PDB file of C-alpha atoms in Angstrom:
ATOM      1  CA  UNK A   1      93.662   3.031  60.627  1.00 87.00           C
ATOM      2  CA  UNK A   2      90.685   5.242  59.923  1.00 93.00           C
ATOM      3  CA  UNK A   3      87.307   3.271  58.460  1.00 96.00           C
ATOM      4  CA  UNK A   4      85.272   4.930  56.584  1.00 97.00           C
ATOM      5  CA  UNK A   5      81.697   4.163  55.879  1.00 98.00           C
ATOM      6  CA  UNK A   6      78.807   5.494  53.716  1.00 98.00           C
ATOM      7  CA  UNK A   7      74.958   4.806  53.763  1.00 97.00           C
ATOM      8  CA  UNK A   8      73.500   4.308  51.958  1.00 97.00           C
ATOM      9  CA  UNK A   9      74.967   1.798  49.747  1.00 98.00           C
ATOM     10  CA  UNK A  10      72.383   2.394  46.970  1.00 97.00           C
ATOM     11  CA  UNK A  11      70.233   5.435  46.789  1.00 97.00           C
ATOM     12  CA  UNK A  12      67.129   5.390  44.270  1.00 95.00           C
ATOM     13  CA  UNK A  13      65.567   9.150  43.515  1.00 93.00           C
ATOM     14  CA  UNK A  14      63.589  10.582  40.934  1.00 93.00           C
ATOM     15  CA  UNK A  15      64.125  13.620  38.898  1.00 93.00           C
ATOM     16  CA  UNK A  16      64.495  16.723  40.785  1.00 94.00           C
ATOM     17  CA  UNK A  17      64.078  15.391  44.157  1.00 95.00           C
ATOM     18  CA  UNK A  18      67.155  16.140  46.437  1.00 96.00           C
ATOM     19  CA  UNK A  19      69.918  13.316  47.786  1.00 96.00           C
ATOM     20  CA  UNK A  20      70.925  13.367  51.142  1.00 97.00           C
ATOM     21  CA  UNK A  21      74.382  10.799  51.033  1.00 98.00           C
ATOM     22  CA  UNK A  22      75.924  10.222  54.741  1.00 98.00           C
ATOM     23  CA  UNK A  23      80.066   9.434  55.812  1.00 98.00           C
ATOM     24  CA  UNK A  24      80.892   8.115  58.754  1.00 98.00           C
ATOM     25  CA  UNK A  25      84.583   8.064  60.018  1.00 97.00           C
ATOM     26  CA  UNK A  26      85.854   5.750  63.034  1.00 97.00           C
ATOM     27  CA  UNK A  27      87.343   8.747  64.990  1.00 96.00           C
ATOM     28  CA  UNK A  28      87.354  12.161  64.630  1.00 96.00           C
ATOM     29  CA  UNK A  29      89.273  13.770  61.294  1.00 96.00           C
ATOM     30  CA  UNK A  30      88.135  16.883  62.000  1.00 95.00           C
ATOM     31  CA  UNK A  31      87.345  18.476  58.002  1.00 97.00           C
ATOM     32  CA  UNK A  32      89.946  16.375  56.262  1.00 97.00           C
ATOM     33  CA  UNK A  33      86.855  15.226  54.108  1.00 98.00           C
ATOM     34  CA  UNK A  34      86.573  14.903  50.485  1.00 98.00           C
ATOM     35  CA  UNK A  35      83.682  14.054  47.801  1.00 98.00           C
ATOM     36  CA  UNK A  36      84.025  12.654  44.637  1.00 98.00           C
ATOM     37  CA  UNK A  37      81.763  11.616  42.146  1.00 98.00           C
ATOM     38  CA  UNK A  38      82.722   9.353  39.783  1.00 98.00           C
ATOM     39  CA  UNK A  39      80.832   7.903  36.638  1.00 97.00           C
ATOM     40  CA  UNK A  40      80.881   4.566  34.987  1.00 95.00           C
ATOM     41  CA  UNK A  41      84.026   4.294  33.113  1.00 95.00           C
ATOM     42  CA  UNK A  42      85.093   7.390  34.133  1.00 97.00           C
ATOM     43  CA  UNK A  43      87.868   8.541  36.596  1.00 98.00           C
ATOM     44  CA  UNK A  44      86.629  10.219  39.588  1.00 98.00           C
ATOM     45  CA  UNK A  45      86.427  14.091  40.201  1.00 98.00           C
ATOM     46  CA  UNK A  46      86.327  16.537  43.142  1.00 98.00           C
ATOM     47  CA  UNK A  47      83.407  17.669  44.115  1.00 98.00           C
ATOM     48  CA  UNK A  48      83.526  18.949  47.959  1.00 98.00           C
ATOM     49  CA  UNK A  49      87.009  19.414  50.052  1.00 98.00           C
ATOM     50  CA  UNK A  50      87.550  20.463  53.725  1.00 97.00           C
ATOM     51  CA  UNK A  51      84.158  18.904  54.243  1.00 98.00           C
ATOM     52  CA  UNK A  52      82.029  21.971  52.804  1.00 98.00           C
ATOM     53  CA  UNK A  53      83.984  24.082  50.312  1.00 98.00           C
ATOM     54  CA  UNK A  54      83.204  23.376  46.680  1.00 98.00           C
ATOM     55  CA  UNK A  55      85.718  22.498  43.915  1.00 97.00           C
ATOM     56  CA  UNK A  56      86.624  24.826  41.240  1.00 95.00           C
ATOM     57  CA  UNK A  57      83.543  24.614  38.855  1.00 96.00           C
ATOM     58  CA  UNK A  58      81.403  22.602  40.746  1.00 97.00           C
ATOM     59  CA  UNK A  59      77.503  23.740  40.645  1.00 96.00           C
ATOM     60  CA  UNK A  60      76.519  24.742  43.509  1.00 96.00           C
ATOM     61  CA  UNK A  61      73.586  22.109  43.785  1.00 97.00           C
ATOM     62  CA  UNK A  62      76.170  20.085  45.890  1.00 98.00           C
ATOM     63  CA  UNK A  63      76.741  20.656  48.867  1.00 98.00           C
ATOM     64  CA  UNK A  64      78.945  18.925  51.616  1.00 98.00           C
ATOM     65  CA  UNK A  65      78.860  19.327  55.620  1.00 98.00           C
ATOM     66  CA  UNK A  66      79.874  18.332  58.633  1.00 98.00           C
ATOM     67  CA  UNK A  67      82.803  17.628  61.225  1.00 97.00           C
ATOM     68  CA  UNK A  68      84.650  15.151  63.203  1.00 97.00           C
ATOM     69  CA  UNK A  69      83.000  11.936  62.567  1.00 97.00           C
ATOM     70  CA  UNK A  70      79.643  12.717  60.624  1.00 98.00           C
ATOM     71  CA  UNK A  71      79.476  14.394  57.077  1.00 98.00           C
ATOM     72  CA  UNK A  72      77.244  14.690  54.572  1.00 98.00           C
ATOM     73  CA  UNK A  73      76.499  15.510  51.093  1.00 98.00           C
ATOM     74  CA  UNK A  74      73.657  16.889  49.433  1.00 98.00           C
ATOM     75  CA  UNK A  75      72.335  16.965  46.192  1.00 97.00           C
ATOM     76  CA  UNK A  76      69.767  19.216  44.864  1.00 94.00           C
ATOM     77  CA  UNK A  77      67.402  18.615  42.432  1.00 92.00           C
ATOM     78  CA  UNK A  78      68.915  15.931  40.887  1.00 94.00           C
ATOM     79  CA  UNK A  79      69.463  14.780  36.772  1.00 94.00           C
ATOM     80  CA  UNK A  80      70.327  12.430  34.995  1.00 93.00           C
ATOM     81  CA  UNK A  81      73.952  13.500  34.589  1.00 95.00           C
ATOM     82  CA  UNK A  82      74.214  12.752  38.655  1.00 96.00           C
ATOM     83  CA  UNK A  83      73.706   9.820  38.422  1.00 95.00           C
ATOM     84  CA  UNK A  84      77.396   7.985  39.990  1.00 97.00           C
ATOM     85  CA  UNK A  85      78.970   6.702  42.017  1.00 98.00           C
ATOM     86  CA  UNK A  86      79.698   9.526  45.004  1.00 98.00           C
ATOM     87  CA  UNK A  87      82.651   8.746  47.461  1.00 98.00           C
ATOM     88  CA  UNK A  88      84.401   9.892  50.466  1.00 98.00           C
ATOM     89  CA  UNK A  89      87.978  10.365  51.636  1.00 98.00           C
ATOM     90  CA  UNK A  90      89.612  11.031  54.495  1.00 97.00           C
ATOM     91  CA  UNK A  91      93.479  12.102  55.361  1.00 93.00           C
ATOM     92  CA  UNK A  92      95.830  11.898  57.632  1.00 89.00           C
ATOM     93  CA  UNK A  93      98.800  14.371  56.975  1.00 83.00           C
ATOM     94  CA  UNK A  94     101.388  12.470  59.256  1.00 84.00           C
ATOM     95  CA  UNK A  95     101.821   9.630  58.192  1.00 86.00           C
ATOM     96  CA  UNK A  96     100.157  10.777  54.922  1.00 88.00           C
ATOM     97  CA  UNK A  97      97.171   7.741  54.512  1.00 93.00           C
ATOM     98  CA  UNK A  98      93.974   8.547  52.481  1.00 96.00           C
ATOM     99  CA  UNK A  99      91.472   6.230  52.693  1.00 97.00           C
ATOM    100  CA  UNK A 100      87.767   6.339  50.939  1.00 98.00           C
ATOM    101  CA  UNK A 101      84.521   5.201  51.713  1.00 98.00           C
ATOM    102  CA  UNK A 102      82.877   2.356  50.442  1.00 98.00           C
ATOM    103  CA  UNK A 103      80.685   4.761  47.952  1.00 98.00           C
ATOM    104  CA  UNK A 104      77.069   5.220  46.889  1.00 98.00           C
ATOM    105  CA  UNK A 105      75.699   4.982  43.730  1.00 98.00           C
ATOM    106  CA  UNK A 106      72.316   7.342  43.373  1.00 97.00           C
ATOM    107  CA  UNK A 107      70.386   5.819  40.642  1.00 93.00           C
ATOM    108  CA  UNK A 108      67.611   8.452  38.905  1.00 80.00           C
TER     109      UNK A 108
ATOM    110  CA  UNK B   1      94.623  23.200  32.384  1.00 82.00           C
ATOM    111  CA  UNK B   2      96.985  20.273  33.590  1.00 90.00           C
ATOM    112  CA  UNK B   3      96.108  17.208  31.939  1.00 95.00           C
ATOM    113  CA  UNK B   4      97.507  13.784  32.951  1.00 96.00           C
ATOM    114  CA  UNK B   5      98.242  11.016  30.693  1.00 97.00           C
ATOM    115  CA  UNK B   6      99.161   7.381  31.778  1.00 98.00           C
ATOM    116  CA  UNK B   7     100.144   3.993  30.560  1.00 97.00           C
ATOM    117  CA  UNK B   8     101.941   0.695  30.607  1.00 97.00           C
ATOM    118  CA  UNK B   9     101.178  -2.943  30.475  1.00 92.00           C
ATOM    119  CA  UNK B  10      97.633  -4.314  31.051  1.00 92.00           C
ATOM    120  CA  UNK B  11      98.208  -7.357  31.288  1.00 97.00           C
ATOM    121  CA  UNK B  12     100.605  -9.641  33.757  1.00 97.00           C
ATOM    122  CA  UNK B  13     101.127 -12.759  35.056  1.00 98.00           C
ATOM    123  CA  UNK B  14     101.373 -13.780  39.044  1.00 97.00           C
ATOM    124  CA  UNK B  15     105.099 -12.691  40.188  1.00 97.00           C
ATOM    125  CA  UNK B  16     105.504  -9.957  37.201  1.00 98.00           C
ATOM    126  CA  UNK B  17     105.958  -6.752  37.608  1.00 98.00           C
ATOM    127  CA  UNK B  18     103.613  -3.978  37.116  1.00 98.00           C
ATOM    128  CA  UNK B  19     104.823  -0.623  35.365  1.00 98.00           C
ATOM    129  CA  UNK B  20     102.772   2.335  34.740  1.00 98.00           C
ATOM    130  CA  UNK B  21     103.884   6.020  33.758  1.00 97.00           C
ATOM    131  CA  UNK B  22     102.175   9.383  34.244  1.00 96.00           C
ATOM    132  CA  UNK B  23     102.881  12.417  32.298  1.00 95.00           C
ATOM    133  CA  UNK B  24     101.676  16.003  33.246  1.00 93.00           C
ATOM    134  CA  UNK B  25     100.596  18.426  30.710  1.00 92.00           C
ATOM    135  CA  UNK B  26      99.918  21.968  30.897  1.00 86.00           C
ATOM    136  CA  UNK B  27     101.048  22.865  34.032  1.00 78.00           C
ATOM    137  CA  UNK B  28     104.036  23.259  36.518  1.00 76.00           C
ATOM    138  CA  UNK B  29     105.283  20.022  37.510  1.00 75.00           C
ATOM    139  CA  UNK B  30     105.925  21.626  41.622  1.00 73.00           C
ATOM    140  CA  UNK B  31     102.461  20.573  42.420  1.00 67.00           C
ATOM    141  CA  UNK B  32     102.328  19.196  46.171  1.00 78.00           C
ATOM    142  CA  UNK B  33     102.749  15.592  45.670  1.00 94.00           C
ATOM    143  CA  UNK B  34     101.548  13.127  42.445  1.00 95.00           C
ATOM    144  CA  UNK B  35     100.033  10.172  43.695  1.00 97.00           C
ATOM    145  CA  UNK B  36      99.393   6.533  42.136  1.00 98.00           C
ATOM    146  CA  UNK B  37      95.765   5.467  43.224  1.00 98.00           C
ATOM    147  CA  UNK B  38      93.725   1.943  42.152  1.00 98.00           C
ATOM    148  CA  UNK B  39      90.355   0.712  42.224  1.00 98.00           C
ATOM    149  CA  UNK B  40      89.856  -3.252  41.616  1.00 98.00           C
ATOM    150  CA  UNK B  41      86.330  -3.896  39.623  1.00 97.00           C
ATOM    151  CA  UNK B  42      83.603  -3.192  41.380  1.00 96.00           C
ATOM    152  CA  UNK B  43      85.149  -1.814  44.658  1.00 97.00           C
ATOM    153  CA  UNK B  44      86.113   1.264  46.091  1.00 98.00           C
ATOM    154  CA  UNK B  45      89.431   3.515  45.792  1.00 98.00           C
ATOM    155  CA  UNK B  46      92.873   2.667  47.515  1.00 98.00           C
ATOM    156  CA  UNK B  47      95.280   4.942  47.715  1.00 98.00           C
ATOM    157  CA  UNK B  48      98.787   3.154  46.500  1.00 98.00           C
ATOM    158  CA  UNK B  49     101.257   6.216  47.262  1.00 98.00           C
ATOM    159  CA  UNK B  50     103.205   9.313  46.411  1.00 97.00           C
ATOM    160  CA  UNK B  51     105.590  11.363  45.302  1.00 95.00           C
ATOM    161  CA  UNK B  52     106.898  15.551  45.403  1.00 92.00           C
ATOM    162  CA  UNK B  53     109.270  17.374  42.907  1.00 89.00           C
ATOM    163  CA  UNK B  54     112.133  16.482  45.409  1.00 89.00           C
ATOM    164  CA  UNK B  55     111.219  12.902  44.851  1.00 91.00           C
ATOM    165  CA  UNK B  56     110.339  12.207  48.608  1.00 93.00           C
ATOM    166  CA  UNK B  57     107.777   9.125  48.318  1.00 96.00           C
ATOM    167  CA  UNK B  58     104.728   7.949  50.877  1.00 96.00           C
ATOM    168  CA  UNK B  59     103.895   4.523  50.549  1.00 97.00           C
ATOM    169  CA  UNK B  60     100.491   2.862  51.600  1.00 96.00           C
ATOM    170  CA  UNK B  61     101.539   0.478  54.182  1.00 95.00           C
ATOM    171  CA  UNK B  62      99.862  -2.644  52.920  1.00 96.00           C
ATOM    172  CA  UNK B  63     101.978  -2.589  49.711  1.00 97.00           C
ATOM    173  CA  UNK B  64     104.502  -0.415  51.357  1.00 94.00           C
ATOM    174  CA  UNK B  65     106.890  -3.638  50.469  1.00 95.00           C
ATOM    175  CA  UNK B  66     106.496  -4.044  46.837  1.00 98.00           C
ATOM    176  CA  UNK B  67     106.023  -0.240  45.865  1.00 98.00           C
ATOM    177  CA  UNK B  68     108.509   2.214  44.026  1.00 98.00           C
ATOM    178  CA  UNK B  69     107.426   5.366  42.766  1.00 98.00           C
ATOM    179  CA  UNK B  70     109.907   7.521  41.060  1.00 94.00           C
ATOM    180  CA  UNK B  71     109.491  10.733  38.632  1.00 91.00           C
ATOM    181  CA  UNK B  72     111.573  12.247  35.926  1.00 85.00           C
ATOM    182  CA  UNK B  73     111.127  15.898  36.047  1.00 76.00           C
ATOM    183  CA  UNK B  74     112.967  16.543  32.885  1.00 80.00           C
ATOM    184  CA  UNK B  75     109.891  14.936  31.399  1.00 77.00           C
ATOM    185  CA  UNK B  76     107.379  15.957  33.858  1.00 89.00           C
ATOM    186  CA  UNK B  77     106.852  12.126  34.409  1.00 93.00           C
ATOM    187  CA  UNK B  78     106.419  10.113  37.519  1.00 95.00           C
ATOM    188  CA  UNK B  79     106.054   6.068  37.064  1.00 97.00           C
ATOM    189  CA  UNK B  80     104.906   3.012  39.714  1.00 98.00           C
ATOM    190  CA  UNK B  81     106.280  -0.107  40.139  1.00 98.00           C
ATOM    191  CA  UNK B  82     104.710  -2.854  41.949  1.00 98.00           C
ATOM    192  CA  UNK B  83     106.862  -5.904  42.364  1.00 98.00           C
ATOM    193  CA  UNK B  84     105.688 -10.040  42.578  1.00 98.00           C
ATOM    194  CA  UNK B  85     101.484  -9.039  41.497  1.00 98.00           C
ATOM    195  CA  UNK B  86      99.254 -11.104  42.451  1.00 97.00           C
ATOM    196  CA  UNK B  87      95.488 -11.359  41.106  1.00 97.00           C
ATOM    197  CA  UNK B  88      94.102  -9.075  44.052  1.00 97.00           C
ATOM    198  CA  UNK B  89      96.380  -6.348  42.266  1.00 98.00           C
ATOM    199  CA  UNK B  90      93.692  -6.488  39.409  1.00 98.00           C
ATOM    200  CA  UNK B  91      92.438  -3.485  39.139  1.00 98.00           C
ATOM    201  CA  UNK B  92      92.457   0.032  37.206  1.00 98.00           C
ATOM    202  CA  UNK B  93      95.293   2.382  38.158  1.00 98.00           C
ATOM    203  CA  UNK B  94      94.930   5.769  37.883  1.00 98.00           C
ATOM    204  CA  UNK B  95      97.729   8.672  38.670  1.00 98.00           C
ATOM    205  CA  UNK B  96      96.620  11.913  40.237  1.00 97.00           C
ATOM    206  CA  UNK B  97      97.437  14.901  41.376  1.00 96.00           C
ATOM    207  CA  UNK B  98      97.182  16.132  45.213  1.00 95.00           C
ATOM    208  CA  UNK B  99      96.116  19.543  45.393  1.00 92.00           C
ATOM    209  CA  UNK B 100      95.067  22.003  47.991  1.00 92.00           C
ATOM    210  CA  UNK B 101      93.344  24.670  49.048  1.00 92.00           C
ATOM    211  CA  UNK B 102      92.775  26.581  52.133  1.00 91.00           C
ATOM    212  CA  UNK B 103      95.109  24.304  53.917  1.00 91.00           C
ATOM    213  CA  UNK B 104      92.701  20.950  52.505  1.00 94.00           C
ATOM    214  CA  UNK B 105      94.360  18.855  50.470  1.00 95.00           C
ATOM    215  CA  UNK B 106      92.343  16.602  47.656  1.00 97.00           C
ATOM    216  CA  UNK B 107      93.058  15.314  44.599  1.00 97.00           C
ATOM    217  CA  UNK B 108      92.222  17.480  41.965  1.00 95.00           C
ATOM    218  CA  UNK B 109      93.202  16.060  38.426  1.00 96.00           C
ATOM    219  CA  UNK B 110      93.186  12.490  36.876  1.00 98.00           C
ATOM    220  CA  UNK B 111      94.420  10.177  34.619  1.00 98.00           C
ATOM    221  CA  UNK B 112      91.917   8.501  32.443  1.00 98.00           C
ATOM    222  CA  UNK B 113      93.054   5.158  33.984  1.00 98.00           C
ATOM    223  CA  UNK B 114      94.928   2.221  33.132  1.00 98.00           C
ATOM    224  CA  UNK B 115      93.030  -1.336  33.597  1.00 98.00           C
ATOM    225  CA  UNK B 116      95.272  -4.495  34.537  1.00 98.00           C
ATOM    226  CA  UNK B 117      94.510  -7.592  34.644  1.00 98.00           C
ATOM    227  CA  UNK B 118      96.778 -10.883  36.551  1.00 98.00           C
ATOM    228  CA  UNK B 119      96.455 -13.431  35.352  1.00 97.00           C
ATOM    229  CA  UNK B 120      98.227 -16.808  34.835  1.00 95.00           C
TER     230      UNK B 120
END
């Protein structure tokens, strides 16, 4: 089974300062990688698929990258409303598994 | 927009069932697959499983034996079933939809979420 881990587990930033949030898989998933953000109380919702294209309404002060093992998101100039919980998911299409990340929570 | 709405009990006791249903809105009900997903307090997401219009299921292999997920398309509803809970099934279930794009898959609409709780 694929791990997945995020770092860091907390991240503390100030008003418009940018976010840099890392995933790590334990082998290569090549861009079967998705973010999410998700809010307290809140259900979660898609920010980044395939690793670096954005969702359907999704501001383009988020930004995903990466391949195989190593991905990242980015946040730009960050608000209040950002502030979540951010996680990320790999797949597997045979046998379909999706598995997330751990998450972290960006704090303003 | 589609627009999913779930419920069922919160509330169970060890060896009890656990019933939720899902109902799309607003939308065709042909979508790839709709998926059943949890997250206990405080933790991360686990996926739970799946289901297409055809009602071919995927099942996360750590509950793979207590599972059923079945759907009624006359009322664009799929439902979960998880047999004998135990408290680490505590947790808020949500149902979702598995969409893609550009050959990615990711789920792209929610439920709001049902909490339950086991407890004796």
């Amino acid at each position: 089974e694929i791990v997945m881990t995020q770092s860091p587990a907390t991240l503390s930033v100030s008003p418009g300062e940018r976010a840099t949030l890392s995933c790590r898989a334990s082998e290569s998933i090549s861009t079967n990688l998705v973010w999410y953000q998700q809010k307290p109380g809140q259900a979660p919702r898609v920010l980044i698929y395939g690793a670096s294209l954005r969702a359907s309404g999704i501001p383009d002060k988020f930004s995903g990258s990466g391949s195989g093992t190593d991905f990242t998101l980015t946040i730009s100039s960050l608000q209040s409303e950002d502030l979540a919980t951010y996680y990320c998911q790999q797949y597997t299409t045979w046998p379909p598994l999706y598995t997330f990340g751990p998450g972290t929570k960006v704090d303003i | 927009q589609i627009q999913l709405q779930q419920w069922g009990a919160g509330l169970l006791k060890p060896s009890e069932t656990l019933s939720l249903t899902c109902s799309v809105h607003g939308g065709s009900f042909s979508g790839l697959y709709w998926a059943w997903i949890r997250q206990p307090p405080g933790k991360t997401l686990e996926w739970v499983g799946e289901i297409n219009q055809n009602g071919n299921t995927n099942y996360n292999p750590s509950l793979k034996s207590r599972v059923a997920i079945f759907l009624d398309t006359s009322k664009t509803q799929f439902s979960l079933t998880l047999r004998s809970v135990n408290a680490t099934d505590t947790a808020t279930y949500y149902c979702a939809r598995l969409g893609r794009t550009y050959g990615k898959y990711y789920f792209d609409s929610w439920g709001q979420g049902t909490p339950v709780t086991v407890s004796s």
